[in-house]
């Protein structure tokens, strides 16, 4: 989270490469290991807890970026797996959508 451009104030090509590498590797992991969605569920839960504890707008931006990347990876993997119902209806998808709603509806902390 600390390498996110929201914290440093700059958006570099290097970060864009890392973002796409993260997305591609997440898709490959979901395709090749059937229990990877549970590992990603724990990853998103831990990142959301860190975001709630940080109470900083940059942490919220970084969390939204992580959520968007994870959702995109799950959708691409589900498409490549021909709409696998176990992946589409997984708790990870539900949690990603719920956290996205919480972050968008909850007001940012005032400073």
Short mmCIF file of C-alpha atoms in Angstrom, two decimals:
data_model
loop_
_atom_site.label_atom_id
_atom_site.label_comp_id
_atom_site.label_asym_id
_atom_site.label_seq_id
_atom_site.Cartn_x
_atom_site.Cartn_y
_atom_site.Cartn_z
CA UNK A 1 0.00 0.00 0.00
CA UNK A 2 2.84 2.39 0.69
CA UNK A 3 4.05 2.31 -2.92
CA UNK A 4 0.68 3.48 -4.24
CA UNK A 5 0.79 6.83 -6.11
CA UNK A 6 -1.86 8.26 -3.78
CA UNK A 7 0.78 8.29 -1.04
CA UNK A 8 3.65 9.60 -3.14
CA UNK A 9 1.61 11.95 -5.31
CA UNK A 10 3.03 10.72 -8.61
CA UNK A 11 1.74 8.24 -11.15
CA UNK A 12 4.65 6.52 -12.85
CA UNK A 13 4.91 3.96 -15.62
CA UNK A 14 6.61 1.64 -13.18
CA UNK A 15 3.51 1.55 -11.00
CA UNK A 16 1.34 0.87 -14.04
CA UNK A 17 3.56 -2.10 -14.94
CA UNK A 18 3.33 -3.43 -11.38
CA UNK A 19 -0.46 -3.00 -11.42
CA UNK A 20 -0.84 -5.06 -14.61
CA UNK A 21 1.67 -7.65 -13.42
CA UNK A 22 -0.38 -8.02 -10.23
CA UNK A 23 -3.58 -8.47 -12.23
CA UNK A 24 -2.10 -11.00 -14.65
CA UNK A 25 -0.47 -13.04 -11.89
CA UNK A 26 -3.72 -13.01 -9.92
CA UNK A 27 -5.59 -14.37 -12.94
CA UNK A 28 -2.98 -17.08 -13.44
CA UNK A 29 -3.09 -18.02 -9.78
CA UNK A 30 -6.88 -18.32 -9.84
CA UNK A 31 -6.72 -20.42 -13.01
CA UNK A 32 -4.04 -22.80 -11.77
CA UNK A 33 -4.92 -23.26 -8.08
CA UNK A 34 -8.50 -23.93 -7.08
CA UNK A 35 -8.08 -22.70 -3.48
CA UNK A 36 -6.45 -19.40 -4.39
CA UNK A 37 -9.74 -17.53 -3.93
CA UNK A 38 -9.56 -18.29 -0.21
CA UNK A 39 -6.03 -16.91 -0.03
CA UNK A 40 -7.14 -13.76 -1.85
CA UNK A 41 -10.10 -13.50 0.51
CA UNK A 42 -7.67 -13.31 3.42
CA UNK A 43 -5.50 -10.81 1.54
CA UNK A 44 -8.43 -8.47 0.87
CA UNK A 45 -9.65 -8.80 4.46
CA UNK A 46 -6.24 -7.84 5.84
CA UNK A 47 -5.91 -4.89 3.45
CA UNK A 48 -9.41 -3.68 4.37
CA UNK A 49 -8.54 -3.84 8.07
CA UNK A 50 -5.39 -1.80 7.41
CA UNK A 51 -7.46 0.74 5.47
CA UNK A 52 -9.95 1.08 8.32
CA UNK A 53 -7.18 1.52 10.87
CA UNK A 54 -5.30 4.06 8.73
CA UNK A 55 -8.30 6.44 8.34
CA UNK A 56 -6.48 8.19 5.49
CA UNK A 57 -7.83 9.10 2.05
CA UNK A 58 -4.74 7.69 0.35
CA UNK A 59 -5.33 4.34 2.02
CA UNK A 60 -8.89 4.39 0.69
CA UNK A 61 -7.61 5.09 -2.84
CA UNK A 62 -5.09 2.26 -2.59
CA UNK A 63 -7.78 -0.10 -1.29
CA UNK A 64 -10.12 0.80 -4.16
CA UNK A 65 -7.26 0.07 -6.58
CA UNK A 66 -6.73 -3.33 -4.96
CA UNK A 67 -10.47 -4.07 -5.12
CA UNK A 68 -10.68 -3.09 -8.78
CA UNK A 69 -7.67 -5.26 -9.61
CA UNK A 70 -9.06 -8.25 -7.73
CA UNK A 71 -12.52 -7.88 -9.30
CA UNK A 72 -11.03 -7.60 -12.78
CA UNK A 73 -8.87 -10.67 -12.18
CA UNK A 74 -11.82 -12.72 -10.90
CA UNK A 75 -13.98 -11.69 -13.85
CA UNK A 76 -11.26 -12.54 -16.38
CA UNK A 77 -10.58 -15.88 -14.66
CA UNK A 78 -14.30 -16.68 -14.59
CA UNK A 79 -14.49 -15.89 -18.30
CA UNK A 80 -11.50 -18.11 -19.04
CA UNK A 81 -13.06 -20.88 -16.97
CA UNK A 82 -16.27 -20.57 -19.01
CA UNK A 83 -18.31 -18.98 -16.22
CA UNK A 84 -17.38 -21.37 -13.45
CA UNK A 85 -20.25 -21.04 -10.94
CA UNK A 86 -18.04 -21.89 -7.98
CA UNK A 87 -15.82 -18.92 -8.76
CA UNK A 88 -18.59 -16.49 -9.68
CA UNK A 89 -20.54 -17.28 -6.47
CA UNK A 90 -17.48 -17.41 -4.23
CA UNK A 91 -17.33 -15.45 -0.99
CA UNK A 92 -14.41 -13.45 -2.44
CA UNK A 93 -16.67 -11.83 -5.05
CA UNK A 94 -19.28 -11.01 -2.42
CA UNK A 95 -16.68 -9.52 -0.11
CA UNK A 96 -15.09 -7.45 -2.88
CA UNK A 97 -18.45 -5.95 -3.83
CA UNK A 98 -19.39 -5.34 -0.17
CA UNK A 99 -16.11 -3.60 0.66
CA UNK A 100 -16.39 -1.51 -2.49
CA UNK A 101 -19.87 -0.42 -1.39
CA UNK A 102 -18.71 0.34 2.14
CA UNK A 103 -15.82 2.48 0.93
CA UNK A 104 -17.96 4.35 -1.57
CA UNK A 105 -20.89 4.98 0.81
CA UNK A 106 -18.90 5.66 3.98
CA UNK A 107 -17.73 9.22 4.27
CA UNK A 108 -14.02 9.91 4.35
CA UNK A 109 -12.73 10.88 7.80
CA UNK A 110 -12.41 14.61 8.34
CA UNK A 111 -9.05 15.99 9.31
#
